[in-house]
Short mmCIF file of C-alpha atoms (C1' of nucleotides) and ligand atoms in Angstrom, two decimals:
data_model
loop_
_atom_site.label_atom_id
_atom_site.label_comp_id
_atom_site.label_asym_id
_atom_site.label_seq_id
_atom_site.Cartn_x
_atom_site.Cartn_y
_atom_site.Cartn_z
CA MET A 1 79.78 54.20 -129.73
CA THR A 2 76.89 53.07 -130.03
CA PRO A 3 74.95 56.08 -129.43
CA PRO A 4 72.50 55.84 -126.53
CA ASP A 5 69.03 54.92 -128.68
CA THR A 6 66.61 53.85 -126.56
CA THR A 7 64.33 52.87 -129.38
CA PRO A 8 63.13 49.56 -128.91
CA PRO A 9 62.34 47.25 -131.47
CA ASP A 10 58.26 46.55 -129.90
CA ARG A 11 57.35 43.09 -132.30
CA THR A 12 53.97 43.78 -130.72
CA ARG A 13 52.18 44.59 -133.44
CA ARG A 14 51.88 41.80 -136.31
CA ASN A 15 51.69 44.00 -139.89
CA ARG A 16 47.83 44.29 -141.44
CA ALA A 17 46.31 40.89 -141.93
CA ASP A 18 45.17 41.17 -144.91
CA GLU A 19 48.08 41.93 -146.96
CA PRO A 20 50.07 39.14 -148.55
CA PRO A 21 53.26 39.08 -146.90
CA SER A 22 55.76 41.05 -149.38
CA GLN A 23 55.93 38.62 -152.50
CA PRO A 24 59.97 36.81 -152.90
CA ALA A 25 60.88 40.09 -155.41
CA PHE A 26 60.87 38.02 -158.41
CA VAL A 27 56.92 37.32 -158.96
CA GLU A 28 55.02 39.19 -160.64
CA HIS A 29 53.51 41.63 -157.96
CA ASP A 30 52.21 45.09 -157.41
CA HIS A 31 55.33 47.19 -156.21
CA HIS A 32 53.74 50.10 -156.17
CA ALA A 33 51.75 49.09 -153.38
CA CYS A 34 55.27 47.09 -151.97
CA SER A 35 56.98 49.51 -151.52
CA GLY A 36 54.54 51.70 -150.55
CA ARG A 37 54.27 49.46 -147.40
CA ALA A 38 57.77 50.05 -146.56
CA LEU A 39 57.76 53.77 -146.50
CA GLU A 40 54.54 53.51 -144.21
CA HIS A 41 56.21 51.32 -141.75
CA ALA A 42 59.08 53.95 -141.59
CA GLU A 43 56.33 56.58 -140.95
CA ARG A 44 54.74 54.69 -138.74
CA MET A 45 58.77 54.10 -136.83
CA VAL A 46 58.44 57.78 -137.12
CA ARG A 47 55.36 58.46 -135.12
CA GLU A 48 55.92 55.66 -132.65
CA ALA A 49 59.51 54.90 -131.61
CA GLY A 50 61.66 58.29 -132.25
CA LEU A 51 62.83 57.44 -135.67
CA ARG A 52 64.46 60.24 -137.25
CA LEU A 53 64.25 60.64 -141.17
CA THR A 54 65.55 62.97 -142.13
CA PRO A 55 66.03 64.35 -146.13
CA VAL A 56 68.99 62.37 -146.62
CA ARG A 57 67.63 59.18 -145.08
CA ARG A 58 64.17 59.55 -146.50
CA ARG A 59 65.98 59.23 -149.44
CA THR A 60 68.05 57.17 -149.56
CA LEU A 61 65.06 54.77 -148.37
CA GLU A 62 63.17 55.84 -151.49
CA ILE A 63 65.83 54.83 -154.04
CA LEU A 64 66.67 51.47 -152.47
CA LEU A 65 63.32 50.83 -152.44
CA GLU A 66 62.99 51.34 -156.36
CA GLU A 67 63.69 48.20 -157.27
CA HIS A 68 64.03 44.88 -155.87
CA ARG A 69 67.66 44.42 -156.20
CA ALA A 70 71.09 45.90 -153.69
CA LEU A 71 72.50 49.03 -155.04
CA GLY A 72 75.92 49.55 -153.71
CA ALA A 73 76.99 52.93 -151.35
CA TYR A 74 78.36 55.02 -153.99
CA ASP A 75 75.26 54.42 -156.48
CA VAL A 76 72.89 55.52 -154.06
CA LEU A 77 75.70 59.11 -153.74
CA ALA A 78 75.47 59.24 -156.83
CA ARG A 79 71.66 59.20 -156.91
CA LEU A 80 71.94 61.51 -153.87
CA ALA A 81 73.78 64.01 -155.43
CA GLU A 82 71.69 64.40 -158.19
CA ASP A 83 68.86 65.40 -155.72
CA GLY A 84 71.38 68.29 -154.76
CA PHE A 85 72.72 66.20 -151.56
CA GLY A 86 76.52 65.63 -150.00
CA ASN A 87 78.57 63.89 -152.54
CA GLN A 88 81.02 62.28 -150.09
CA PRO A 89 81.62 58.77 -149.15
CA PRO A 90 80.05 59.53 -145.56
CA VAL A 91 77.01 60.95 -146.81
CA ALA A 92 75.43 57.65 -148.46
CA TYR A 93 77.35 55.44 -145.89
CA ARG A 94 75.61 57.53 -142.83
CA ALA A 95 72.12 57.56 -144.30
CA LEU A 96 72.87 53.62 -145.08
CA ASP A 97 74.15 52.99 -141.65
CA TYR A 98 71.37 54.46 -140.08
CA LEU A 99 68.85 52.05 -141.95
CA VAL A 100 70.23 49.22 -141.57
CA GLU A 101 70.42 50.00 -138.30
CA LYS A 102 66.57 50.56 -137.71
CA GLY A 103 65.93 47.22 -139.68
CA LEU A 104 64.76 49.33 -142.76
CA ALA A 105 67.59 48.32 -144.93
CA HIS A 106 69.99 45.13 -145.20
CA ARG A 107 73.72 44.98 -146.31
CA ILE A 108 73.55 42.28 -148.67
CA ARG A 109 77.39 41.89 -147.77
CA ARG A 110 77.89 39.13 -150.50
CA LEU A 111 77.28 42.10 -152.88
CA ASN A 112 78.73 45.08 -151.21
CA ALA A 113 75.28 46.83 -151.58
CA PHE A 114 72.42 47.00 -149.47
CA ALA A 115 68.65 46.79 -150.26
CA ALA A 116 65.12 48.15 -148.97
CA CYS A 117 63.79 45.19 -146.13
CA MET A 118 60.85 44.78 -148.06
CA ALA A 119 59.17 43.29 -144.68
CA PRO A 120 59.76 45.35 -142.20
CA GLY A 121 58.75 44.44 -138.66
CA HIS A 122 59.84 40.92 -139.08
CA GLU A 123 62.77 41.14 -136.67
CA GLY A 124 64.44 37.83 -137.34
CA ALA A 125 67.40 37.22 -139.60
CA PRO A 126 65.85 36.82 -142.90
CA VAL A 127 67.57 35.12 -145.72
CA PHE A 128 68.93 36.97 -149.39
CA LEU A 129 68.30 35.45 -152.09
CA ILE A 130 70.37 37.01 -154.86
CA CYS A 131 70.12 36.08 -158.45
CA GLY A 132 73.08 36.18 -160.45
CA GLU A 133 71.46 36.52 -163.19
CA CYS A 134 69.37 39.78 -163.27
CA GLY A 135 70.91 40.78 -159.95
CA CYS A 136 67.30 41.14 -157.88
CA VAL A 137 67.30 40.20 -154.19
CA ALA A 138 64.53 38.59 -152.48
CA GLU A 139 64.02 38.31 -149.09
CA LEU A 140 62.92 35.13 -147.39
CA PRO A 141 61.72 34.52 -143.50
CA ALA A 142 63.42 32.69 -141.68
CA GLU A 143 62.81 32.85 -138.05
CA ASP A 144 63.30 29.05 -137.81
CA ILE A 145 66.19 28.79 -139.41
CA ALA A 146 67.46 31.35 -137.78
CA GLY A 147 66.52 29.67 -133.75
CA ARG A 148 68.05 26.80 -135.22
CA LEU A 149 70.99 28.15 -136.28
CA ALA A 150 71.24 30.10 -132.63
CA ALA A 151 70.68 26.82 -130.97
CA ALA A 152 73.45 24.93 -133.20
CA ALA A 153 75.80 27.50 -132.43
CA GLY A 154 75.03 27.65 -128.30
CA GLY A 155 75.85 24.02 -127.80
CA VAL A 156 78.97 25.03 -128.88
CA GLY A 157 79.09 28.16 -126.68
CA PHE A 158 79.23 30.94 -129.02
CA SER A 159 76.33 33.52 -128.48
CA VAL A 160 75.07 35.18 -131.88
CA GLU A 161 74.50 38.79 -132.19
CA ARG A 162 74.16 39.05 -136.03
CA LEU A 163 73.33 36.82 -138.68
CA SER A 164 73.55 37.10 -142.24
CA ILE A 165 72.60 34.11 -144.72
CA GLU A 166 72.47 35.35 -148.05
CA ALA A 167 72.26 32.54 -151.16
CA LYS A 168 73.61 33.33 -154.31
CA GLY A 169 71.52 30.92 -157.24
CA THR A 170 69.29 31.70 -160.10
CA CYS A 171 65.42 32.98 -159.83
CA PRO A 172 62.44 31.38 -160.99
CA SER A 173 62.28 34.25 -163.66
CA CYS A 174 65.65 34.08 -165.02
CA ARG A 175 65.74 30.77 -164.65
CA ASP A 176 62.43 30.26 -167.17
CA ASN A 177 63.31 32.70 -170.05
CA ALA A 178 67.60 31.76 -169.66
CA GLY A 179 68.60 35.58 -170.56
CA GLY A 180 65.07 37.43 -170.82
CA ARG A 181 65.63 39.46 -167.71
CA THR A 182 62.36 40.10 -166.63
CA CYS A 183 62.49 39.90 -163.22
CA PRO A 184 62.46 42.97 -161.22
CA MET B 1 103.79 39.04 -135.54
CA THR B 2 103.50 36.63 -132.64
CA PRO B 3 106.48 34.10 -132.07
CA PRO B 4 105.39 31.08 -134.46
CA ASP B 5 103.33 29.43 -131.85
CA THR B 6 104.15 26.93 -128.77
CA THR B 7 101.94 24.44 -128.88
CA PRO B 8 100.61 24.27 -126.45
CA PRO B 9 100.74 21.26 -123.96
CA ASP B 10 97.61 19.92 -124.85
CA ARG B 11 95.52 17.87 -122.19
CA THR B 12 92.07 18.21 -123.84
CA ARG B 13 92.77 16.59 -126.83
CA ARG B 14 90.20 13.48 -127.61
CA ASN B 15 91.88 10.94 -128.92
CA ARG B 16 92.22 11.10 -132.74
CA ALA B 17 90.62 7.98 -133.52
CA ASP B 18 89.33 8.28 -137.13
CA GLU B 19 88.02 11.89 -137.66
CA PRO B 20 88.73 14.26 -134.63
CA PRO B 21 85.65 16.38 -135.75
CA SER B 22 87.48 19.44 -135.99
CA GLN B 23 86.83 21.31 -132.82
CA PRO B 24 85.30 25.09 -132.66
CA ALA B 25 87.98 26.83 -132.98
CA PHE B 26 88.11 28.42 -130.12
CA VAL B 27 88.27 25.36 -127.17
CA GLU B 28 91.34 25.06 -126.33
CA HIS B 29 92.94 22.08 -128.95
CA ASP B 30 96.45 21.28 -130.12
CA HIS B 31 96.21 23.17 -132.80
CA HIS B 32 99.69 21.35 -135.03
CA ALA B 33 97.79 18.68 -135.36
CA CYS B 34 94.53 20.08 -136.48
CA SER B 35 96.55 23.03 -139.34
CA GLY B 36 98.37 19.62 -139.64
CA ARG B 37 95.23 17.75 -140.65
CA ALA B 38 93.46 20.98 -143.11
CA LEU B 39 97.74 20.48 -145.31
CA GLU B 40 97.58 16.71 -145.20
CA HIS B 41 93.93 17.10 -146.86
CA ALA B 42 95.53 19.53 -149.24
CA GLU B 43 98.41 16.65 -150.12
CA ARG B 44 96.16 14.11 -150.79
CA MET B 45 93.81 15.67 -153.45
CA VAL B 46 97.27 16.90 -154.61
CA ARG B 47 97.92 13.28 -155.18
CA GLU B 48 94.11 12.14 -155.57
CA ALA B 49 92.68 15.29 -157.64
CA GLY B 50 95.05 16.82 -159.83
CA LEU B 51 95.27 19.55 -157.20
CA ARG B 52 98.45 21.72 -158.45
CA LEU B 53 99.83 22.91 -154.79
CA THR B 54 102.35 25.66 -156.21
CA PRO B 55 105.00 27.32 -153.66
CA VAL B 56 102.50 30.27 -153.97
CA ARG B 57 99.17 28.60 -153.21
CA ARG B 58 100.68 26.29 -150.38
CA ARG B 59 102.10 29.09 -148.62
CA THR B 60 99.12 31.28 -148.98
CA LEU B 61 97.17 28.17 -147.34
CA GLU B 62 99.70 27.60 -144.89
CA ILE B 63 99.31 31.21 -143.53
CA LEU B 64 95.73 31.09 -143.68
CA LEU B 65 96.05 27.59 -141.25
CA GLU B 66 98.03 29.40 -138.71
CA GLU B 67 95.60 30.88 -137.20
CA HIS B 68 91.51 30.69 -136.88
CA ARG B 69 91.02 33.68 -137.94
CA ALA B 70 90.28 35.20 -141.53
CA LEU B 71 93.48 37.39 -142.91
CA GLY B 72 92.60 40.07 -145.14
CA ALA B 73 93.92 39.94 -148.46
CA TYR B 74 96.84 42.28 -147.67
CA ASP B 75 97.77 40.57 -145.03
CA VAL B 76 98.52 37.93 -146.88
CA LEU B 77 100.00 39.93 -149.41
CA ALA B 78 102.76 41.12 -147.37
CA ARG B 79 103.30 37.91 -145.59
CA LEU B 80 103.70 36.20 -149.51
CA ALA B 81 106.09 38.76 -150.59
CA GLU B 82 108.32 38.71 -146.87
CA ASP B 83 108.75 35.37 -148.38
CA GLY B 84 109.60 36.57 -151.71
CA PHE B 85 106.63 35.78 -153.51
CA GLY B 86 105.06 39.13 -155.75
CA ASN B 87 103.62 41.76 -153.66
CA GLN B 88 100.72 43.05 -155.88
CA PRO B 89 97.42 42.09 -155.42
CA PRO B 90 96.71 40.09 -157.49
CA VAL B 91 99.40 37.75 -156.27
CA ALA B 92 97.11 37.27 -153.16
CA TYR B 93 93.42 37.33 -154.63
CA ARG B 94 94.84 34.26 -157.61
CA ALA B 95 95.84 32.31 -154.76
CA LEU B 96 92.97 32.69 -152.58
CA ASP B 97 90.58 32.37 -155.54
CA TYR B 98 92.28 28.87 -155.88
CA LEU B 99 91.98 27.71 -152.28
CA VAL B 100 88.35 28.95 -152.35
CA GLU B 101 87.94 27.07 -155.54
CA LYS B 102 89.22 23.97 -154.08
CA GLY B 103 87.15 24.17 -150.89
CA LEU B 104 91.14 24.50 -148.81
CA ALA B 105 89.88 27.83 -148.08
CA HIS B 106 86.72 30.20 -147.61
CA ARG B 107 85.73 33.78 -147.74
CA ILE B 108 83.94 35.41 -144.65
CA ARG B 109 82.66 38.68 -146.27
CA ARG B 110 81.18 39.67 -143.47
CA LEU B 111 85.00 40.40 -142.92
CA ASN B 112 86.30 41.17 -146.74
CA ALA B 113 88.69 37.85 -145.79
CA PHE B 114 90.08 34.63 -146.13
CA ALA B 115 90.00 31.72 -143.35
CA ALA B 116 91.29 28.42 -144.99
CA CYS B 117 89.09 25.34 -144.02
CA MET B 118 89.67 23.52 -141.00
CA ALA B 119 86.82 21.17 -141.71
CA PRO B 120 88.82 20.02 -145.56
CA GLY B 121 85.53 17.32 -147.35
CA HIS B 122 82.60 18.69 -145.26
CA GLU B 123 81.41 19.73 -148.85
CA GLY B 124 78.47 21.38 -147.28
CA ALA B 125 78.17 25.28 -146.94
CA PRO B 126 79.20 25.56 -143.12
CA VAL B 127 78.09 28.27 -140.53
CA PHE B 128 81.00 30.65 -139.90
CA LEU B 129 81.10 31.75 -136.59
CA ILE B 130 82.81 34.97 -136.20
CA CYS B 131 83.87 36.66 -132.22
CA GLY B 132 83.98 39.83 -132.26
CA GLU B 133 85.76 40.59 -129.48
CA CYS B 134 88.89 38.03 -130.29
CA GLY B 135 88.38 37.56 -134.06
CA CYS B 136 88.76 34.32 -134.06
CA VAL B 137 86.57 32.14 -137.09
CA ALA B 138 85.14 28.95 -136.19
CA GLU B 139 83.48 26.51 -138.65
CA LEU B 140 80.33 24.72 -137.53
CA PRO B 141 78.85 21.54 -140.16
CA ALA B 142 75.54 23.07 -141.00
CA GLU B 143 74.10 20.36 -143.81
CA ASP B 144 70.88 20.30 -142.44
CA ILE B 145 70.66 24.25 -142.33
CA ALA B 146 71.52 24.28 -145.24
CA GLY B 147 69.71 21.54 -146.67
CA ARG B 148 66.35 23.23 -145.11
CA LEU B 149 66.93 26.66 -146.62
CA ALA B 150 67.75 25.19 -150.13
CA ALA B 151 64.60 23.40 -149.89
CA ALA B 152 62.84 26.87 -149.03
CA ALA B 153 64.21 28.46 -151.80
CA GLY B 154 63.27 26.00 -154.01
CA GLY B 155 59.86 26.51 -152.59
CA VAL B 156 59.79 30.05 -154.44
CA GLY B 157 60.89 28.63 -157.06
CA PHE B 158 64.77 29.99 -155.93
CA SER B 159 67.67 27.60 -156.77
CA VAL B 160 70.87 27.81 -154.99
CA GLU B 161 73.87 27.63 -155.39
CA ARG B 162 76.26 28.95 -152.98
CA LEU B 163 75.04 30.25 -149.77
CA SER B 164 76.73 31.71 -146.95
CA ILE B 165 76.02 31.94 -143.91
CA GLU B 166 77.63 34.28 -141.04
CA ALA B 167 77.04 34.95 -137.80
CA LYS B 168 78.89 37.42 -135.33
CA GLY B 169 78.97 37.10 -131.82
CA THR B 170 81.08 36.53 -128.84
CA CYS B 171 82.57 33.09 -128.25
CA PRO B 172 82.92 31.36 -124.93
CA SER B 173 86.08 32.29 -124.37
CA CYS B 174 86.18 35.77 -124.94
CA ARG B 175 82.02 35.74 -122.93
CA ASP B 176 83.62 34.22 -119.29
CA ASN B 177 87.64 36.50 -119.10
CA ALA B 178 85.59 39.47 -120.27
CA GLY B 179 88.51 41.41 -122.33
CA GLY B 180 90.63 38.69 -121.66
CA ARG B 181 91.55 37.76 -125.80
CA THR B 182 92.27 33.98 -125.20
CA CYS B 183 90.84 32.91 -127.43
CA PRO B 184 93.07 31.21 -130.14
"C1'" DA C 1 65.24 84.25 -125.77
"C1'" DT C 2 70.04 82.76 -124.68
"C1'" DC C 3 72.45 79.31 -124.09
"C1'" DC C 4 74.68 74.61 -124.61
"C1'" DG C 5 75.00 70.21 -125.22
"C1'" DT C 6 73.68 66.35 -128.60
"C1'" DA C 7 73.06 64.87 -133.46
"C1'" DA C 8 73.46 65.62 -138.32
"C1'" DT C 9 75.71 66.95 -142.03
"C1'" DA C 10 79.14 68.67 -145.21
"C1'" DT C 11 83.87 68.17 -147.17
"C1'" DG C 12 88.63 66.74 -148.39
"C1'" DA C 13 91.53 63.40 -147.68
"C1'" DT C 14 92.85 59.03 -147.00
"C1'" DA C 15 92.82 53.61 -146.07
"C1'" DT C 16 90.83 49.22 -147.61
"C1'" DT C 17 89.41 45.74 -150.78
"C1'" DA C 18 89.18 44.59 -155.42
"C1'" DT C 19 89.50 43.98 -160.83
"C1'" DT C 20 92.12 44.75 -165.17
"C1'" DA C 21 95.34 43.95 -168.42
"C1'" DC C 22 99.54 42.65 -170.38
"C1'" DA C 23 103.76 40.71 -170.19
"C1'" DT C 24 106.48 36.71 -169.04
"C1'" DA C 25 107.69 32.20 -167.48
"C1'" DT C 26 106.54 27.70 -166.48
"C1'" DT C 27 104.11 23.40 -167.78
"C1'" DC C 28 101.88 19.26 -170.34
"C1'" DG C 29 100.62 17.29 -174.43
"C1'" DA C 30 100.10 16.02 -179.44
"C1'" DT D 1 109.77 20.55 -180.39
"C1'" DC D 2 106.00 23.09 -180.38
"C1'" DG D 3 101.84 24.99 -179.05
"C1'" DA D 4 98.38 25.61 -175.80
"C1'" DA D 5 97.35 26.05 -171.42
"C1'" DT D 6 97.86 27.22 -167.11
"C1'" DA D 7 100.99 30.03 -163.88
"C1'" DT D 8 102.99 34.40 -162.21
"C1'" DG D 9 105.33 38.78 -161.98
"C1'" DT D 10 103.87 43.74 -162.37
"C1'" DA D 11 101.88 47.90 -163.37
"C1'" DA D 12 97.53 50.55 -163.42
"C1'" DT D 13 93.26 52.11 -161.28
"C1'" DA D 14 88.52 50.80 -159.41
"C1'" DA D 15 85.39 49.64 -155.96
"C1'" DT D 16 84.43 50.32 -151.49
"C1'" DA D 17 84.72 52.09 -146.50
"C1'" DT D 18 86.78 55.00 -142.82
"C1'" DC D 19 88.90 59.03 -141.02
"C1'" DA D 20 89.57 64.00 -139.14
"C1'" DT D 21 87.29 68.57 -138.81
"C1'" DA D 22 84.51 71.67 -139.23
"C1'" DT D 23 79.56 73.78 -139.41
"C1'" DT D 24 74.85 73.39 -138.89
"C1'" DA D 25 70.83 72.38 -137.20
"C1'" DC D 26 67.78 71.11 -132.90
"C1'" DG D 27 66.90 69.57 -128.39
"C1'" DG D 28 65.84 71.54 -123.85
"C1'" DA D 29 67.32 74.05 -119.92
"C1'" DT D 30 68.41 78.95 -117.77
ZN1 LIG E 1 57.91 44.55 -155.02
ZN1 LIG E 2 66.91 36.46 -162.10
ZN1 LIG E 3 92.88 24.81 -134.55
ZN1 LIG E 4 87.14 34.97 -128.75
#
DNA sequence: ATCCGTAATATGATATTATTACATATTCGA
DNA sequence: TCGAATATGTAATAATATCATATTACGGAT
């Protein structure tokens, strides 16, 4: 099923040092730079890892990058259709699945939705913090937790291949001005 | 489908001293005792916590307890209908939601499915180990990880309310006799 | 240039999962 | 016994996801 695909993830390069490691989404930040960084990462993968960022895929990524929020496949599909792409479910699912596979987006299972990866290159299962009020989704690095988890699983003979850690709760913005809806 | 379980002659049973800490599901064990324990826990809640384990709910729990596997809501619904209960989706969803709310079952988001809680009373977000081969679902206690996670989230001002940790991979049974399908 | 194989896309249909709405029945306490 | 809360049955529909098939775009090899 899985296509051959010989693009190694290559973790040989840490991102540029001076960049603050991608704010937790609900703190005030320059989102234009934030999404730009993610897009740059994708471009770099195009050049260096043979990524095929076709128009649909690229547009899908852009759409996801607009907000720190997860979009349902059908939301994405509607946006794609507006832009002249196909309007059948597989159009969106294909693009989304591809992005997820390449680590440029994540699937948020609790929401049945997809979010752009805002910390590209991290290569470790992130933790998603989902605010139940404003719907913003923050991505927290959690290599240590993932490692600890894999170890615990290994202890009972289970080998982990994919890991999803999702926390639903309240983001600081929403907690402070309750009902304010200031987040993303 | 599979004839109702011939409770394998367990030679691997740890003596049930106080609380046999609920085997990881894919190790050979006396599942009859395993599910019985969960059912007992439910009964105790009925007596001590005013739980209302109506016929549908009880039957739903029994169905989930049959195997260490997650069942889709519609699978459960079909079983319920066989037994003379309603055959419309809300019948299953209501019962399942109730069980989840009371901690007697879990929702496995990665599978869009539900599994009985095999370690009732734990009350800490468990880790689910989902075998991609045989579909068995094991539940590992992970209070420490949950706590660590909540701390990390709190560090950025996010307060966690619900947490789901799900790992997909391969269980020891399936890894050993590859393709053997011996698990639960 | 032409051919061929693979990947990507378009489209229609179908499958699966989940919710809403409302009517009826039951339980439980004043 | 009455009324409120809870639970169930049923129909309709929404939301999410996959399948099947045909067509097109784009390599590399003749
Ligand atoms: Zn941003
Ligand atoms: Zn928020
Ligand atoms: Zn068991
Ligand atoms: Zn297995």
